[in-house]
Coordinates of C-alpha atoms in Angstrom, one line a residue:
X1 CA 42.3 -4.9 -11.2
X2 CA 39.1 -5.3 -9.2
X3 CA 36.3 -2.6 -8.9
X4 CA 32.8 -2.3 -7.1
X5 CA 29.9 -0.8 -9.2
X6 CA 26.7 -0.4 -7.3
X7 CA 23.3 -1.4 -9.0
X8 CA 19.8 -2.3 -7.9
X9 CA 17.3 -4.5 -8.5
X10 CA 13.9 -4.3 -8.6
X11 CA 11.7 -7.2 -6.4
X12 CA 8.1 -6.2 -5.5
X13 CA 7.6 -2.2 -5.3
X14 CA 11.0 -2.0 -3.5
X15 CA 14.4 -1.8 -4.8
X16 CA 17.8 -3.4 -3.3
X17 CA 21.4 -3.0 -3.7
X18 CA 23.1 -5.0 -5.8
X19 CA 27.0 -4.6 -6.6
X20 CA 28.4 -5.0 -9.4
X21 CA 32.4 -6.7 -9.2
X22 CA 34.3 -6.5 -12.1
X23 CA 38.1 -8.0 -12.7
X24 CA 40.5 -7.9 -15.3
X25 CA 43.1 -10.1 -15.6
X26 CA 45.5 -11.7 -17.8
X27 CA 44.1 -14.1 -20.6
X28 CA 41.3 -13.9 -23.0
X29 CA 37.5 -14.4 -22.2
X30 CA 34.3 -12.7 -21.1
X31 CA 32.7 -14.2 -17.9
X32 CA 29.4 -12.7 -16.1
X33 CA 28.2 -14.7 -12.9
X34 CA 25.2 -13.9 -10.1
X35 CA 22.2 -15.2 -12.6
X36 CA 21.9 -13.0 -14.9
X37 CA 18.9 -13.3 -17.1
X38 CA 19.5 -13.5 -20.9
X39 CA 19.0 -9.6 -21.5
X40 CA 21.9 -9.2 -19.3
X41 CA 23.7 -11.9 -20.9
X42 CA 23.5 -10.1 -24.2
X43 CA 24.6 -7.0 -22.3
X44 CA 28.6 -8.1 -24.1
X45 CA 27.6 -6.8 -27.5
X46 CA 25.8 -3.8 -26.5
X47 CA 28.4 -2.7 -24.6
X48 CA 31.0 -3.4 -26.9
X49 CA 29.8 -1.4 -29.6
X50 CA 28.8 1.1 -27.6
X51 CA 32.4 1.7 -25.9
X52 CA 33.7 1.4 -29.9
X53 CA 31.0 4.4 -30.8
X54 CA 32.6 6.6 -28.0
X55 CA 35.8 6.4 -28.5
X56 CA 36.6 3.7 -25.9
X57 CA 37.2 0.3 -26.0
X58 CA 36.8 -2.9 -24.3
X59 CA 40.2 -4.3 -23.2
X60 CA 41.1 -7.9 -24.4
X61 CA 42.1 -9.4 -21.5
X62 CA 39.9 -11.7 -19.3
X63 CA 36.7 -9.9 -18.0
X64 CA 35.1 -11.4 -15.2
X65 CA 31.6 -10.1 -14.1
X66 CA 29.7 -11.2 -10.5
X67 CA 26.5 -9.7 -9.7
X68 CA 26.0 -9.9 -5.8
X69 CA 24.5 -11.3 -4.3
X70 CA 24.7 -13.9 -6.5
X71 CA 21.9 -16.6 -5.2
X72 CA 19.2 -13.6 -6.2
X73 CA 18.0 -13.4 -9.7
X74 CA 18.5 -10.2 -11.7
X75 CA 16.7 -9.0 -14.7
X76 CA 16.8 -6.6 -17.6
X77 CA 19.4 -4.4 -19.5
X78 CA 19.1 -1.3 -17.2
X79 CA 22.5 -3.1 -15.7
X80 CA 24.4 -2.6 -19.2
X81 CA 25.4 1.1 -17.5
X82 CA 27.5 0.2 -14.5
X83 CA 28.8 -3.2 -15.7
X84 CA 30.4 -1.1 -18.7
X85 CA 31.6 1.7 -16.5
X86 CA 33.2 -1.3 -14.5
X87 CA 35.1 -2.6 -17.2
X88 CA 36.0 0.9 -18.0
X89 CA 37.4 1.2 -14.7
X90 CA 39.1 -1.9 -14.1
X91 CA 41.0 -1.1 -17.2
X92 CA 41.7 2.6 -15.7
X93 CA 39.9 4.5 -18.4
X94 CA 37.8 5.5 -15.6
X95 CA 38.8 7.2 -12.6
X96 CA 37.4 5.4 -9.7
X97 CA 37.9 6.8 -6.8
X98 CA 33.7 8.1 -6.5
X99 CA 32.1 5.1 -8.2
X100 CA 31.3 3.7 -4.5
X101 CA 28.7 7.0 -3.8
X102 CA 26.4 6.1 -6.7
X103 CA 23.8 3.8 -8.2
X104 CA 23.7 3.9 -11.7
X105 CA 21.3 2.1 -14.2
X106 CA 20.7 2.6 -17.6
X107 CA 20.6 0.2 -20.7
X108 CA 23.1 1.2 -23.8
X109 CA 22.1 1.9 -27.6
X110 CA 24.5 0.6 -29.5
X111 CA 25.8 4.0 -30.3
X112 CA 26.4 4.9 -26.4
X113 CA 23.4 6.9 -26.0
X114 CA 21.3 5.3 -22.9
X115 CA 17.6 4.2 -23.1
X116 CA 15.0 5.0 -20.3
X117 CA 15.0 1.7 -17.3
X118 CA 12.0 0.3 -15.1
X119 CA 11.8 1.1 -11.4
X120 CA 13.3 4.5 -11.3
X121 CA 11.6 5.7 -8.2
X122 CA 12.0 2.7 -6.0
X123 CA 15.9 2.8 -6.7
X124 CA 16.1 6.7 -5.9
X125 CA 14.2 5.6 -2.7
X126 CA 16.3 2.9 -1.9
X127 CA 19.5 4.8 -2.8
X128 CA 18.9 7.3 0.1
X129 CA 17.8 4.7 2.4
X130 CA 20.9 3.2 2.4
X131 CA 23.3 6.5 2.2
X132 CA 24.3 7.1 -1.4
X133 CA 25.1 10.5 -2.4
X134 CA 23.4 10.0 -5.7
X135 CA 22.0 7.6 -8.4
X136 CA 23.0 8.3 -12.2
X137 CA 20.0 7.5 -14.5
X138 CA 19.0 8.3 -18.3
X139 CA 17.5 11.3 -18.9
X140 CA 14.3 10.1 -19.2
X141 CA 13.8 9.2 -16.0
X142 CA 15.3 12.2 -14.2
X143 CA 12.0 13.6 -13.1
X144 CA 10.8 10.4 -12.0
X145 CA 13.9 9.9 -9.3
X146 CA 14.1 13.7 -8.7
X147 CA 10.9 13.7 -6.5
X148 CA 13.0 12.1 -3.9
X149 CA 14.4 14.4 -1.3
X150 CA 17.7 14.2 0.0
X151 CA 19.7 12.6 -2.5
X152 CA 21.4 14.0 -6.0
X153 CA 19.7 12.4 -9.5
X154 CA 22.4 12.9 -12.0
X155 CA 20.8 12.5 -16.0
X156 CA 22.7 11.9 -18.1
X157 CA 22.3 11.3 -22.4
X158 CA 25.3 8.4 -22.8
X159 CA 27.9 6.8 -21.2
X160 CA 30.1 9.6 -22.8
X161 CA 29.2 11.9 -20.0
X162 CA 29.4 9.1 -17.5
X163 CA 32.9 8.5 -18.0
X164 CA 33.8 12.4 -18.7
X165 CA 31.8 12.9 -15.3
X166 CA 34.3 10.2 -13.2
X167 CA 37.4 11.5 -15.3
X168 CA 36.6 15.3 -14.0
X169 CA 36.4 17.0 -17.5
X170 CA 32.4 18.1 -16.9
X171 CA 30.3 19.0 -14.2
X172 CA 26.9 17.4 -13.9
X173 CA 24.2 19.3 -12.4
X174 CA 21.6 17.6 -10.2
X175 CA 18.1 17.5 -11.9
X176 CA 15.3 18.8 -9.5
X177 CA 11.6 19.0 -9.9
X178 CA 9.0 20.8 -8.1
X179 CA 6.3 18.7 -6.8
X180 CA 3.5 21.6 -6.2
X181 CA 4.1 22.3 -10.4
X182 CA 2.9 18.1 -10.5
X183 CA -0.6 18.5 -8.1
X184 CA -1.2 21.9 -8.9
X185 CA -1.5 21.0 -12.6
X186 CA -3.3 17.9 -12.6
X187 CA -5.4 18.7 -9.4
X188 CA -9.0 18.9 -11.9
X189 CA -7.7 17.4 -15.0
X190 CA -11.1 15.2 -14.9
X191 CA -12.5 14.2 -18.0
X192 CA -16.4 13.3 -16.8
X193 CA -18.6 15.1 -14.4
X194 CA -21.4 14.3 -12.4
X195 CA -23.1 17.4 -13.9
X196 CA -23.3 15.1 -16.9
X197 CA -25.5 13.0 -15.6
X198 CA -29.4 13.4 -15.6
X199 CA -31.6 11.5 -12.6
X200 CA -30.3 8.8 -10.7
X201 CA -29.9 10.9 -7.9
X202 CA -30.3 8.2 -5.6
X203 CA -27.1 6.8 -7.2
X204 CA -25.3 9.4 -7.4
X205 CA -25.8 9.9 -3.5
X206 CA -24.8 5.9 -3.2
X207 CA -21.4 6.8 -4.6
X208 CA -20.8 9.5 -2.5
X209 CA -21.2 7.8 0.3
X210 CA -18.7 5.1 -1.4
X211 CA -16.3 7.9 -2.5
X212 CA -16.2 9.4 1.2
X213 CA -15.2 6.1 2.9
X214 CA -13.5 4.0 0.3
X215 CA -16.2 1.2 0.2
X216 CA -16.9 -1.8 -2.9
X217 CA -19.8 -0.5 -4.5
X218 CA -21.7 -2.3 -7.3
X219 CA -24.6 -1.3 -9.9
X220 CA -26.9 -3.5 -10.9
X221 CA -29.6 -2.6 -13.7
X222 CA -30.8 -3.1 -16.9
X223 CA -28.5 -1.7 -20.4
X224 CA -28.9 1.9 -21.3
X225 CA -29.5 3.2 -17.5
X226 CA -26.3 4.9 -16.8
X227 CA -24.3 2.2 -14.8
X228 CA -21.0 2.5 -16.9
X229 CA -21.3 6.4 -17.4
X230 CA -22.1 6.9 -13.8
X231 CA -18.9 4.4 -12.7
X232 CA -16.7 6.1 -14.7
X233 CA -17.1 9.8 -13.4
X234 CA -16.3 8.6 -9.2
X235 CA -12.9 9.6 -10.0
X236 CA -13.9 12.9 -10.2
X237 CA -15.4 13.1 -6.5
X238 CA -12.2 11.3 -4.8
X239 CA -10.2 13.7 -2.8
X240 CA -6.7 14.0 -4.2
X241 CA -3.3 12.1 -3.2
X242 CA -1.0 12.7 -0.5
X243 CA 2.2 13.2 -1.4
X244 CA 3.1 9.7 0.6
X245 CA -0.2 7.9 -1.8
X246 CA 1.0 9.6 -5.1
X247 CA 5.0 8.3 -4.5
X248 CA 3.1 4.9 -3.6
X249 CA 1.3 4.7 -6.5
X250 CA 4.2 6.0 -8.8
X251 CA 6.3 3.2 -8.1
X252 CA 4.2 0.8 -8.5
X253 CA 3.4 2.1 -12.2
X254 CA 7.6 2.4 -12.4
X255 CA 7.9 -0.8 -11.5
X256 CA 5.2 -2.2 -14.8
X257 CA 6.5 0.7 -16.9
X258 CA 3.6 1.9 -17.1
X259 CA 5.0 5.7 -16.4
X260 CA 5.0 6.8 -20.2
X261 CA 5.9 10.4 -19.8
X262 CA 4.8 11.3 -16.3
X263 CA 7.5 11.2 -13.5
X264 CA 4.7 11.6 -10.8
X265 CA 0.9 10.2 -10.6
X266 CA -1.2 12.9 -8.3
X267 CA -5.0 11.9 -10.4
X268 CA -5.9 8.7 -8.6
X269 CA -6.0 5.7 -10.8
X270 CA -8.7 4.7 -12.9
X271 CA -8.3 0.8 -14.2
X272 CA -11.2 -0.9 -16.5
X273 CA -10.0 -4.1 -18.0
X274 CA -11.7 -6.5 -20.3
X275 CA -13.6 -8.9 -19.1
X276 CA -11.3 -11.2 -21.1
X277 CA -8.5 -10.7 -18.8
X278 CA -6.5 -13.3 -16.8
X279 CA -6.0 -13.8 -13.0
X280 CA -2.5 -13.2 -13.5
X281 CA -3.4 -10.0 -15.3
X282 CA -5.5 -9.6 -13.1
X283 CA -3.7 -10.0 -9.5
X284 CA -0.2 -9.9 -11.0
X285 CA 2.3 -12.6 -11.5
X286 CA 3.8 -14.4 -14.0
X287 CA 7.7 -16.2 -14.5
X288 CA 9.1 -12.9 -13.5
X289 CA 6.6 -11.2 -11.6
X290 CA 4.6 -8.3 -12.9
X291 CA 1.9 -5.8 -10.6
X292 CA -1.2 -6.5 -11.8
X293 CA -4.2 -4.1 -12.4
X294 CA -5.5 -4.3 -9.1
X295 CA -1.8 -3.2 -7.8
X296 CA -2.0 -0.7 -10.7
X297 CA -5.4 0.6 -9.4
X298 CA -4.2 1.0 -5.8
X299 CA -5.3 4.1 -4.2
X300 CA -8.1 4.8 -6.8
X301 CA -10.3 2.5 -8.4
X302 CA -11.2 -0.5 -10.4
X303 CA -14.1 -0.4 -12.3
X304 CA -14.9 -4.2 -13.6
X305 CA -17.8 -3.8 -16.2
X306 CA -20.1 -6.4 -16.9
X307 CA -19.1 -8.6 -14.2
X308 CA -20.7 -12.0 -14.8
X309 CA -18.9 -11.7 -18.0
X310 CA -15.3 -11.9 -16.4
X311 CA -14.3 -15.7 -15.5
X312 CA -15.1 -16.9 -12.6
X313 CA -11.8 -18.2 -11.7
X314 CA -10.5 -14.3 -12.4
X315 CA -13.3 -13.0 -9.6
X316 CA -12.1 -15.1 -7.3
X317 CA -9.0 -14.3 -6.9
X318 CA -9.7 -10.9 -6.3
X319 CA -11.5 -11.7 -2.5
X320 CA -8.2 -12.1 -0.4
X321 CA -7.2 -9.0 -1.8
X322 CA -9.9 -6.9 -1.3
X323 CA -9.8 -7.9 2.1
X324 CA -5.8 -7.6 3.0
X325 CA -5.7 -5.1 0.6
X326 CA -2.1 -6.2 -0.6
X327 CA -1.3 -9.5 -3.4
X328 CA 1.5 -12.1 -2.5
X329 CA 2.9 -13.3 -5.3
X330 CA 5.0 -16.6 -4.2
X331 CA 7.3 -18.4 -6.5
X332 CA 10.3 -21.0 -4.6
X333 CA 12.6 -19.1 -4.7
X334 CA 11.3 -16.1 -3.5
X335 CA 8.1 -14.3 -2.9
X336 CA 7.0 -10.7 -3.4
X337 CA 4.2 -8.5 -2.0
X338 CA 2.3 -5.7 -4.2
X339 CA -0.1 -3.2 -3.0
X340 CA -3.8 -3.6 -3.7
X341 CA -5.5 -0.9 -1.9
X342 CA -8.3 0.0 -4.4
X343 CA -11.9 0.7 -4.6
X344 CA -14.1 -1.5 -6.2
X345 CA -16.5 -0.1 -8.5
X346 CA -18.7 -3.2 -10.1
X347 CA -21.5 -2.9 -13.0
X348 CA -23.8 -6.3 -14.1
X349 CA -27.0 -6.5 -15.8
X350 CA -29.5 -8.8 -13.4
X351 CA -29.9 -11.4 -16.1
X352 CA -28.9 -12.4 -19.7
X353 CA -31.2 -11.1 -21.4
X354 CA -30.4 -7.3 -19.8
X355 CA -33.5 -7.4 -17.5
X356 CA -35.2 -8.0 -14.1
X357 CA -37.6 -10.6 -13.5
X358 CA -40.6 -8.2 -13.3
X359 CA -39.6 -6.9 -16.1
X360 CA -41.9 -7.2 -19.5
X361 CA -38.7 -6.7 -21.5
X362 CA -37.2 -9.9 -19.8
X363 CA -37.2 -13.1 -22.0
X364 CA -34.7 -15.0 -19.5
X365 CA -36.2 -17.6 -17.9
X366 CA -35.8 -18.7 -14.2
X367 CA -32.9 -21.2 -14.7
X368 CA -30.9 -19.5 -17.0
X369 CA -30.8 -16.3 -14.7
X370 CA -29.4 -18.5 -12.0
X371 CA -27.2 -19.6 -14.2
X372 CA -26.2 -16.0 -14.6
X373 CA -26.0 -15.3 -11.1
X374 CA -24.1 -18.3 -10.4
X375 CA -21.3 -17.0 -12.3
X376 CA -20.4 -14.9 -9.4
X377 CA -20.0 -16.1 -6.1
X378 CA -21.5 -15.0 -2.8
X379 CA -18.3 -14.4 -0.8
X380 CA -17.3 -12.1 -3.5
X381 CA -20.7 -10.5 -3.7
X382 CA -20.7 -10.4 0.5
X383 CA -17.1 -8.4 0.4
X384 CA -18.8 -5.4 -1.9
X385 CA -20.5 -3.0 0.8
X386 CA -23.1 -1.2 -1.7
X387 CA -25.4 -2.8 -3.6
X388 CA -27.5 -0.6 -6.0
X389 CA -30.1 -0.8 -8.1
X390 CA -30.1 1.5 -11.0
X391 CA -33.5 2.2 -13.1
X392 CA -33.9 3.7 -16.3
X393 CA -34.2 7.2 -16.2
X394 CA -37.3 8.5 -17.1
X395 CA -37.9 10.8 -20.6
X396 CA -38.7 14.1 -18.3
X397 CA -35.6 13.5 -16.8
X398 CA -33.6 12.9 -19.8
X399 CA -35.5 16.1 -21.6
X400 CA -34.6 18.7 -18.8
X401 CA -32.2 21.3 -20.0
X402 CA -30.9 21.4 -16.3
X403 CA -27.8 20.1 -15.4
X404 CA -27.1 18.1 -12.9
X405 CA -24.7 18.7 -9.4
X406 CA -21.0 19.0 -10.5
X407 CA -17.9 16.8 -9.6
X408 CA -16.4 19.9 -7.8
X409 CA -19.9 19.9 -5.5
X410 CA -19.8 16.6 -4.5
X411 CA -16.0 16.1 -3.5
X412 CA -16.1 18.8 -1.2
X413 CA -18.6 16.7 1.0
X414 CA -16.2 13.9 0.6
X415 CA -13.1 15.9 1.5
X416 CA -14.9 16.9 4.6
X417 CA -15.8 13.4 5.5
X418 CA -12.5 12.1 4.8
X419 CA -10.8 15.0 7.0
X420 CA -12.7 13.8 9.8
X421 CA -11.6 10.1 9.2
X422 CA -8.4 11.7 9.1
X423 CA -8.6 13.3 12.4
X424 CA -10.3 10.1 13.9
X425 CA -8.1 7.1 12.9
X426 CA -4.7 9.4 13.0
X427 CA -2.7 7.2 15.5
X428 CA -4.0 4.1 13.6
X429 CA -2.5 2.5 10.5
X430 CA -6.6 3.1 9.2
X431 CA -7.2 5.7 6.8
X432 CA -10.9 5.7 5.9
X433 CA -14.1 3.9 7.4
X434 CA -14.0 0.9 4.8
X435 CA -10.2 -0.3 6.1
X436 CA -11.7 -0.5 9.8
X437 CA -11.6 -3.7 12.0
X438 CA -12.8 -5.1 14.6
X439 CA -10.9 -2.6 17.0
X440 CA -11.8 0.2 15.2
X441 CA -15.4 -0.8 14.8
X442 CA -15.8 -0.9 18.6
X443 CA -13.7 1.9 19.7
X444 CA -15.4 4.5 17.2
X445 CA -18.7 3.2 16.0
X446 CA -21.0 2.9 18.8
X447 CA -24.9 1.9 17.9
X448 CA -28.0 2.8 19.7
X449 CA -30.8 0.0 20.5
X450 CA -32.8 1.3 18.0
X451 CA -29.7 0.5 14.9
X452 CA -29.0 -2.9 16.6
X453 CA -32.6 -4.0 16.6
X454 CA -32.6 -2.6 13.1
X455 CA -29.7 -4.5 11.8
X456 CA -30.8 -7.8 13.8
X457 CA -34.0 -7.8 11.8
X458 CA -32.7 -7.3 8.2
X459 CA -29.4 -9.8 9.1
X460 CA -32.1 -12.6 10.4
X461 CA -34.6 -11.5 7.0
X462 CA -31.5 -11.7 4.4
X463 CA -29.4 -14.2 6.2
X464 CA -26.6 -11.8 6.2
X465 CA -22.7 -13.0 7.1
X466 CA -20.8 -11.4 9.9
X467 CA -18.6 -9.4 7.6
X468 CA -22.2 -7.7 6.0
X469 CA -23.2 -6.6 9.8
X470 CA -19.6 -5.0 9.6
X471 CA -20.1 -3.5 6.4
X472 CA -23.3 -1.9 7.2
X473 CA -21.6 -0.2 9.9
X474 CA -19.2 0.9 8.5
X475 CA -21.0 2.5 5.7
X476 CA -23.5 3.8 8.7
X477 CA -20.4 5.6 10.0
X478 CA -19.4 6.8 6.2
X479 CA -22.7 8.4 5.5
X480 CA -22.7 9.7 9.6
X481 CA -19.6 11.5 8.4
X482 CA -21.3 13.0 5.7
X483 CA -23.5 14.4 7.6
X484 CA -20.8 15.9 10.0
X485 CA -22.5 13.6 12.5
X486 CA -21.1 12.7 15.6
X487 CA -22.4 9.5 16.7
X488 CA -23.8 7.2 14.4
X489 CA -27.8 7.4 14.7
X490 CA -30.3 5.3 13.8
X491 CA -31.1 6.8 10.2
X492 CA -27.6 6.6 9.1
X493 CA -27.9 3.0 9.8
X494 CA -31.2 2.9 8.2
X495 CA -29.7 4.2 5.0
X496 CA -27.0 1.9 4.9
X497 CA -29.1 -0.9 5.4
X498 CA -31.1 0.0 2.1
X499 CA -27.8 0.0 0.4
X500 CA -26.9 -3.6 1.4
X501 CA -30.6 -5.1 1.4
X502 CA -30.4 -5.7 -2.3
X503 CA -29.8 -9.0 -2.7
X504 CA -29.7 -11.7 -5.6
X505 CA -33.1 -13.5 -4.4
X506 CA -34.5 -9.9 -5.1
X507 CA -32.9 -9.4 -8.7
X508 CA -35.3 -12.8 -9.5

């Protein structure tokens, strides 16, 4: 007897269909074709002790498996679930006449209970796309499919209640969450504050003007003057997630099972690796490929610490992404794209020795801060929009008692500015100033003789790139936005021109 069980498989962030054929027939043998990888290989004794544990058993006649379609690689045990309710009911101890309105997953425990899968989200997305009535998953990642409307998530404990489910002896009940419960409970669940921090108020105002339009942003100063404490409290002035960037973002964390025990992510993602990391770490990649941590920041921010300390060859993979803001990941036999949309928050001392070169502190000399510099490349450098120069804060600053502006403060400027980005680019694919081009820069940022002249000066002084002229106007239009400003004036440009003048001949 031959029976269809549907499946999916995870490639990228997005899931497809893959069905599952199973045959019985006379003779003795176990067969499984449509390269399987070895976890699904070793799916036989998994699932033979599992049916034994439940009171069913694998029949001992000739089993023949294909996956389908079977030029595409599949991974994992999540398929342990339907290829043993296949066998189940091409041996009728399954009634089978519903098996073709579901996708089911799930890996088996040896003692038929089922263990949590990988890509939850993206299968519950691609279930509905293409018309099922429902997906059957392990309990565990009930919450995570649920947030999909429109189709029934089934959770289940062990194949027990799979099979009792098919037969008609129980009645499952669709699991169903409630996404306000998710935003409304993590909406300010920040663990820093900008009241925290003492001074730097030029700074701070540098990375609101960064939060508001989703612009690169790097600090440059000496140890002990706030760059780290300041990077890590921007999450806390970032507007919060759409529903459309939290599912986004969720299945991309699905997808690396990196979920744990959240079945939505509404805070915006906050990634800070080790400057030890690799590119493939990094970017993603690997023999089956894997989002990296820029994928994993996407729609909130990467915060790379000490950056002359990262390897160059790490740095430099980062520039294509932070300009098409996705990763392609090729291989031969296929290739697979991952989100990257993430804001760039950088922090570097300006030379080895911690110092700058005016500095009395500094015991660098000339060549080895070069050297230093060197370690990071100018097209990198020219793709980050703000460069800022922190200073140590001085002891009557540090000594007041009085705290500074709170996280709350600040992100309702930048929830205004980014409402009238909203409004502005809302029959574009743009979302904020920083993802502008050329179109965009010309149909909505119009500049006055007096910016021109001032940007023609400072691009002919610094020997500024194209893509820094369009930086600085886009940041121009940021901090215009800020201001609730309609048109972008010649101070606004000023501004952002101090932001971007700081270059690495300076630093020296």
């Amino acid at each position: 007897m031959l029976v269809k069980i549907f499946a999916s498989a995870i490639f990228g962030v997005s899931a497809q269909t893959i069905i599952v054929e199973v045959n019985i027939d006379q003779g003795v043998g176990y067969h499984l074709v449509g390269l399987p990888d070895s976890a699904i290989k070793e799916s036989n004794f998994r699932i033979n002790a599992a049916l034994k544990n439940s009171d069913l058993k694998l029949p001992g006649k000739k089993i023949t498996i294909n996956m389908a379609p079977a030029d595409l690689q599949k991974e994992g045990s999540a398929y342990d679930l339907p290829i043993a309710i296949g066998i189940l009911a091409a041996s009728e101890q399954v009634n089978s006449e519903q098996l073709n309105k579901y996708i089911m997953m799930g890996e088996l425990s040896l003692d038929g209970s089922l263990r949590p899968i990988k890509g939850a989200l993206p299968i519950a997305i691609q279930a509905k796309e293409e018309g099922f009535e429902g997906i059957i998953l392990p309990k565990q990642n009930a919450d995570e499919a649920a947030v999909v409307e429109g189709i029934v998530v089934f959770s289940v404990d062990n194949i027990r209640e799979v099979v009792d489910y098919f037969n008609g002896d129980i009645i499952l009940q669709p699991h169903q969450v409630n996404l306000d419960d998710y935003f409304f409970s993590e909406m300010n669940n920040y663990p820093f504050d900008f009241a925290d921090v003492k001074g730097q108020e030029n700074v701070k105002r540098a990375m609101e003007i960064a939060a508001a339009g989703g612009h690169n942003i790097i600090l440059i100063g000496p140890p002990g003057s706030g760059k780290t404490m300041l990077a890590k409290r921007i999450a806390s002035i970032l507007p919060k997630m759409t529903v459309q960037e939290a599912l986004e973002t969720t299945k991309i964390h699905s997808v690396a099972g990196k979920l744990s025990n959240k079945s939505l992510i509404v805070s915006r993602p906050y990634s800070s690796p080790h400057h030890s990391i690799s590119d493939v770490a990094l970017v993603g990649g690997g023999s089956y490929p894997q989002p990296g941590e820029i994928s994993l920041a996407h729609n909130g921010v990467l915060f790379l610490d000490e950056l002359p300390e990262f390897k160059r060859t790490v740095l430099e993979v980062m520039r294509q992404p932070l300009e098409d803001r996705e990763v392609t990941i090729s291989r031969a036999k296929f290739t697979v794209n991952y989100p990257a949309s993430f804001m760039l928050v950088a922090s570097m001392n300006p030379s080895p020795s911690g110092y700058f070169m005016d500095d009395p502190n500094n015991t660098s000399s000339l060549a080895e801060m070069q050297r230093y510099m060197n370690k990071i490349s100018g097209p990198l450098l020219d793709r980050i929009d703000l460069h800022i120069e922190v200073n140590p804060v001085p002891f009557d600053d540090l000594s007041q008692e009085r705290r500074g502006e709170k996280s709350a403060v600040i992100r309702e400027r930048v929830i205004n500015a980014r409402n009238i980005q909203t409004k502005r680019f809302e029959n574009t694919k743009v979302h904020y100033n920083s993802q502008m081009g050329p179109k965009e820069l010309d149909a909505f940022c119009d500049l006055d003789d007096h910016s021109k002249n001032l940007i023609k000066v400072v691009m002919e002084k610094l020997n500024l790139s194209a893509r820094a002229y369009d930086r600085i106007i886009r940041v121009g239009r940021t901090i215009a936005d800020l201001d609730n400003s309609e048109t972008i004036l010649s101070k606004h440009i000023s501004e952002a021109i101090q932001y971007r003048s700081l270059d690495r001949n300076q630093w020296m």
